[in-house]
CSV table of C-alpha atoms (C1' of nucleotides) in Angstrom, one decimal:
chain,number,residue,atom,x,y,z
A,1,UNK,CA,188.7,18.2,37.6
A,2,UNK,CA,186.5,20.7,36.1
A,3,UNK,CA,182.8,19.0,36.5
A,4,UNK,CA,180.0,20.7,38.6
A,5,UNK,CA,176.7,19.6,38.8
A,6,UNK,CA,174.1,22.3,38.3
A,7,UNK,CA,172.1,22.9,41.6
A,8,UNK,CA,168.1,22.3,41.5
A,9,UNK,CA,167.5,24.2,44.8
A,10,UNK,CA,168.3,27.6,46.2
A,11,UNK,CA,169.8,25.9,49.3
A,12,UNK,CA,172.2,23.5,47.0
A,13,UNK,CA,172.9,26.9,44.6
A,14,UNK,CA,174.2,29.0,47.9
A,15,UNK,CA,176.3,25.8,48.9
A,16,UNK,CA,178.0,25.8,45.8
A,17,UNK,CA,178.5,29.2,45.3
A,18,UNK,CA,180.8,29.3,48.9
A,19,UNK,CA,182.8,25.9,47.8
A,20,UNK,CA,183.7,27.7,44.1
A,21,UNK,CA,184.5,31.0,45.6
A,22,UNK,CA,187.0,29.5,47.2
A,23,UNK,CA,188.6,28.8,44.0
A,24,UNK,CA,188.2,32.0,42.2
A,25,UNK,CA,191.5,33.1,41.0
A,26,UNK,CA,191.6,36.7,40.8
A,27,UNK,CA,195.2,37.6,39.2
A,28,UNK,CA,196.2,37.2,35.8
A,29,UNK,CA,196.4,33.8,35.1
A,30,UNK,CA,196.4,33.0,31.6
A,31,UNK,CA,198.5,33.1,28.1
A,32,UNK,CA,197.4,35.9,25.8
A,33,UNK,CA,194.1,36.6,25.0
A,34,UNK,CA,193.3,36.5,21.3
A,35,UNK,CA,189.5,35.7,21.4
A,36,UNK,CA,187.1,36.6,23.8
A,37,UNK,CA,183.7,35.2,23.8
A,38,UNK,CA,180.1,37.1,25.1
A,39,UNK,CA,177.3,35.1,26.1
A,40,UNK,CA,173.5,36.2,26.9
A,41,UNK,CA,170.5,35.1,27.4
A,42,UNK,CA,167.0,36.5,26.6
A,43,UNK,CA,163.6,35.2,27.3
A,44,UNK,CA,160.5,34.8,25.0
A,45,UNK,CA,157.5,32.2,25.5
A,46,UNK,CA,158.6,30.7,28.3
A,47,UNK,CA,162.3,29.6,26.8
A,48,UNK,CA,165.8,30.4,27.5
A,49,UNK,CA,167.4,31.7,24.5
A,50,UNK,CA,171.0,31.9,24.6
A,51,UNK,CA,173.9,33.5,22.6
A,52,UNK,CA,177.6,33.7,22.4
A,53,UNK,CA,180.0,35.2,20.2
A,54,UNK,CA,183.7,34.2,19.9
A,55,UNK,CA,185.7,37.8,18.6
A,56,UNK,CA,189.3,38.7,18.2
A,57,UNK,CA,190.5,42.0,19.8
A,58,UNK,CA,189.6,43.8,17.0
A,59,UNK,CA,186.7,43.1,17.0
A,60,UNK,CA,185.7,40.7,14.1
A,61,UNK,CA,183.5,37.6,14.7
A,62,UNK,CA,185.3,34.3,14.8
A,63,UNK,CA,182.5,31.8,15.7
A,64,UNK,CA,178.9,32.1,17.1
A,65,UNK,CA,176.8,29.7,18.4
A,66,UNK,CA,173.0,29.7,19.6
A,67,UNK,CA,170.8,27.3,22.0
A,68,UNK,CA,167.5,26.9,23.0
A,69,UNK,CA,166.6,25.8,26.5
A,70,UNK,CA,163.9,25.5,29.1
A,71,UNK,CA,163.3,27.8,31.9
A,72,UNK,CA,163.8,25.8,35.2
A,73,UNK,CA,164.1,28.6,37.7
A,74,UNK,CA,162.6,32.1,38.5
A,75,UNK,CA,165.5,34.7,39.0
A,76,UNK,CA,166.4,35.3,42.3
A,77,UNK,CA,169.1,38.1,43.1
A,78,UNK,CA,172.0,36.6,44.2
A,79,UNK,CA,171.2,33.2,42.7
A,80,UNK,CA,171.6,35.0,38.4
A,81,UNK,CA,173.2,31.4,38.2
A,82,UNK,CA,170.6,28.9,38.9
A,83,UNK,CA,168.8,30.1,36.6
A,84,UNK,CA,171.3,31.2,33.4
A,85,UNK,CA,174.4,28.5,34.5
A,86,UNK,CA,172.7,25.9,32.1
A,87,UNK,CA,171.9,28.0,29.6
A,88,UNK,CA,175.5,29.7,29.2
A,89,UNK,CA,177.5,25.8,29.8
A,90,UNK,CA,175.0,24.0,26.7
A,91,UNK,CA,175.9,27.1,24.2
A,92,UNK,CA,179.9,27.3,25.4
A,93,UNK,CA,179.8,24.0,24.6
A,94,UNK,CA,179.2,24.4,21.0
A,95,UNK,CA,181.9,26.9,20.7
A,96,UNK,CA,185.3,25.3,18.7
A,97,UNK,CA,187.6,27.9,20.9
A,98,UNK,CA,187.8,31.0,22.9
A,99,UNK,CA,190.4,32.0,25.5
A,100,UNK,CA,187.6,34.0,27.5
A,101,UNK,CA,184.2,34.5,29.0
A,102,UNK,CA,182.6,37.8,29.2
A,103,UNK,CA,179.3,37.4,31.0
A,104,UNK,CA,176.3,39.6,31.8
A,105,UNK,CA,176.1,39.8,35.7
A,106,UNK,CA,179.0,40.2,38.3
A,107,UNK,CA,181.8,38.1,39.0
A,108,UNK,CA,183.6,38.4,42.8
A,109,UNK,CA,181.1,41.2,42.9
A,110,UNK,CA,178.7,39.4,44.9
A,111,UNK,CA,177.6,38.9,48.5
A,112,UNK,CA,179.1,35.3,48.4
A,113,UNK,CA,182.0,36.6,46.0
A,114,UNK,CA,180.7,34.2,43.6
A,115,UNK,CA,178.6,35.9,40.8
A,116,UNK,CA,177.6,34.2,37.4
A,117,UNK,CA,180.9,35.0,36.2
A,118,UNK,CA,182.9,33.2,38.7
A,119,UNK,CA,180.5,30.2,38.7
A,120,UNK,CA,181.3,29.9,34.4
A,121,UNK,CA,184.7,30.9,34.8
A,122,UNK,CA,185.8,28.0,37.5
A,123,UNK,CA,183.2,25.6,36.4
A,124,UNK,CA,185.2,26.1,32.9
A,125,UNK,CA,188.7,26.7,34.3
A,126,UNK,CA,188.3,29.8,32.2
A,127,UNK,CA,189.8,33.0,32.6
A,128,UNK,CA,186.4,34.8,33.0
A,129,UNK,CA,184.8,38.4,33.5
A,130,UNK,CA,181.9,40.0,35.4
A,131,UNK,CA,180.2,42.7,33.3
A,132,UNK,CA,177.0,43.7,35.1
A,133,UNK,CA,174.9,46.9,33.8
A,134,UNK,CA,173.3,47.7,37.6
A,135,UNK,CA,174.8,47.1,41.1
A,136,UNK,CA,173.7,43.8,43.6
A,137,UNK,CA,175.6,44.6,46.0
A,138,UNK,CA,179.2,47.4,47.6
A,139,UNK,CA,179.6,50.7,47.2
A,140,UNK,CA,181.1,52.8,44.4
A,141,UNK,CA,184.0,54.9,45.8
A,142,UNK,CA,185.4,58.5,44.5
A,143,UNK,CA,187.8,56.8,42.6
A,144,UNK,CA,184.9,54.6,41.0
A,145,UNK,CA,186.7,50.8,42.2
A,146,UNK,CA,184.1,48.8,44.2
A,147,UNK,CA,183.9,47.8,47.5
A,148,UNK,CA,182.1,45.2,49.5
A,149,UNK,CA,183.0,44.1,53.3
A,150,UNK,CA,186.6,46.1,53.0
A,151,UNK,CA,187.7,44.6,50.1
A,152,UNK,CA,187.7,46.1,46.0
A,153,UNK,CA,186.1,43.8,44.1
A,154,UNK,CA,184.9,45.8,41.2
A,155,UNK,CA,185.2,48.9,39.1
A,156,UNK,CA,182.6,51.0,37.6
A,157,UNK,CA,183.3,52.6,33.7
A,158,UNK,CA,181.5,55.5,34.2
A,159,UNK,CA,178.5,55.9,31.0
A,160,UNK,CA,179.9,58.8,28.5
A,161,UNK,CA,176.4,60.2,27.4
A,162,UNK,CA,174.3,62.1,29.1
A,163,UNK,CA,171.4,59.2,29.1
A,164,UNK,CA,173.2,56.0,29.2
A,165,UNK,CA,174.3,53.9,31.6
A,166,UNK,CA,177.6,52.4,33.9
A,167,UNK,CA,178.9,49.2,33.8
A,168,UNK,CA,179.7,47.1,36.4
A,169,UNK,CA,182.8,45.0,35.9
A,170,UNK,CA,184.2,42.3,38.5
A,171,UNK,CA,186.9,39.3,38.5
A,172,UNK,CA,185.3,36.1,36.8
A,173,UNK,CA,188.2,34.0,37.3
A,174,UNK,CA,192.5,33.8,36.5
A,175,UNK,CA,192.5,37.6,35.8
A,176,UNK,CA,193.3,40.8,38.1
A,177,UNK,CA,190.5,43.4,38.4
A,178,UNK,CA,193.0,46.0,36.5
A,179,UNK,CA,193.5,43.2,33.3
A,180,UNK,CA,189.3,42.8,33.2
A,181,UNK,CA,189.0,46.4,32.9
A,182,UNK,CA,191.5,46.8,30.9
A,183,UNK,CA,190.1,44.3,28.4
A,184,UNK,CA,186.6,45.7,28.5
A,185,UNK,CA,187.9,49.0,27.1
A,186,UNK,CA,189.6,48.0,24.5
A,187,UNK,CA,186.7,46.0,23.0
A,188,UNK,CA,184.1,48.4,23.8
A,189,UNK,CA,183.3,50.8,20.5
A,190,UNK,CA,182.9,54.0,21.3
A,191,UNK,CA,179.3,55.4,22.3
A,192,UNK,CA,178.6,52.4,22.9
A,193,UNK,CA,177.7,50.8,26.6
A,194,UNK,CA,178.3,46.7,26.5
A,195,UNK,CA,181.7,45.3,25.0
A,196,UNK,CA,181.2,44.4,21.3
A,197,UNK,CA,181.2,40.5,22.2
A,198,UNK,CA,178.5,41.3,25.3
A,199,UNK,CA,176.1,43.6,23.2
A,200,UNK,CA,176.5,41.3,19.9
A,201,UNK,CA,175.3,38.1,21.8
A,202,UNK,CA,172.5,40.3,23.3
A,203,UNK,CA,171.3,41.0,19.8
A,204,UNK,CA,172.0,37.8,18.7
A,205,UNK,CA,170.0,36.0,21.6
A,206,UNK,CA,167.3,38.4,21.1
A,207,UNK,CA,166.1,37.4,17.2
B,1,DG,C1',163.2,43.2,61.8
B,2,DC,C1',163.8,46.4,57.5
B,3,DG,C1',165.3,47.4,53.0
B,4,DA,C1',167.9,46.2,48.8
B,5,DC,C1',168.2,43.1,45.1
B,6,DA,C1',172.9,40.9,38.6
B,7,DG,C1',168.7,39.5,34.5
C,1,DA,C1',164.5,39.8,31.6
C,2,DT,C1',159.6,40.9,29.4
C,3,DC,C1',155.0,43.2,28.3
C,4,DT,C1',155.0,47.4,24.1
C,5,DT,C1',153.8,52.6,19.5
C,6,DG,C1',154.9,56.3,18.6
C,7,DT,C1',157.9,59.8,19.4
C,8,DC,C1',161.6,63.1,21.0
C,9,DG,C1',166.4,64.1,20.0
C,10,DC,C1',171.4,63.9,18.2
DNA sequence: GCGACAG
DNA sequence: ATCTTGTCGC
């Protein structure tokens, strides 16, 4: 079964976050990934305005689909997915196909090892990835992996300029930290910061 | 208790 | 994330 009800409450949120981190998979578990889709979400007036974008891996856009939604929580750090959860599930819906989440915010990356991108990935039994552009939570090592309590749960791809930034990328769900990385790479253009699908649905959300 | 804290 | 013009720099 792949149904989750949305929390309303902090409380409920934390609860559910510890129940799906337990079902995180974090190896590669999935058949070949042809099109990855980005989603974001901006805020103007009061409303949630989400965007995702559906590309192949090189890079041309497949499908897009927006939404338009009510705020119903404040954002709390370490709760990104009480308030953008909804959101994200109305717009995926509208999508015809994708093999792939990329999402704004961290995936096992998190103090419960369940970020936003876990919470899509499992509640979509989709192989997902965490793509966060600051840190919540571990330290960044020598070697620029991640760690958190003992464990590597992220890696940081180091910003090229002079004044940009890193990003942050973290197991969603059903694929190994090396294949997330990997994958984020190959779709990000060069000088550029976000993945093409992750910076397209940013503009996208943001018109 | 204190500080830190995805967007 | 958002409020916000012009301006410095590649």
């Amino acid at each position: 079964m792949t149904g989750y009800r949305l929390p309303s409450t902090p409380a409920a949120a934390v609860r559910q976050q510890k129940e799906i981190a337990k079902k995180v998979v974090a190896r590669d578990d999935h058949g070949d990934i042809k099109l990855v889709c980005g989603v974001d979400v901006s805020y103007r007036a009061g409303v949630a305005h989400c965007s995702a974008v559906v590309m192949d891996t090189d890079l041309n856009i497949v499908e897009q689909a927006s939404t338009k939604s009510e705020i119903r929580h404040p954002y709390i750090p370490g709760l990104f997915m009480l308030r953008e959860a909804g959101p994200i599930l109305r717009t995926l819906k509208r999508l015809d196909r994708y093999d792939l989440v990329m999402v704004d915010g961290h995936g096992l990356l998190h103090p419960r090892r369940c970020g936003l991108a876990c919470y899509i990935g499992v509640a979509k039994d989709k192989p997902a990835i965490g793509a966060a552009k600051s840190l919540l939570c571990g330290s960044v090592r020598n070697d620029n992996y991640i760690e958190l309590g003992g464990e590597t749960l992220g890696y940081t791809i180091a910003a090229e300029g002079r004044k940009k930034k890193n990003l942050y990328v973290s197991v969603g769900h059903r694929m190994s930290l090396e294949s997330a990385v990997s994958l984020v790479r190959s779709m990000t253009k060069k000088g550029e910061w976000l993945p093409e699908p992750l910076r397209l649905a940013d503009t996208f959300s943001r018109r």
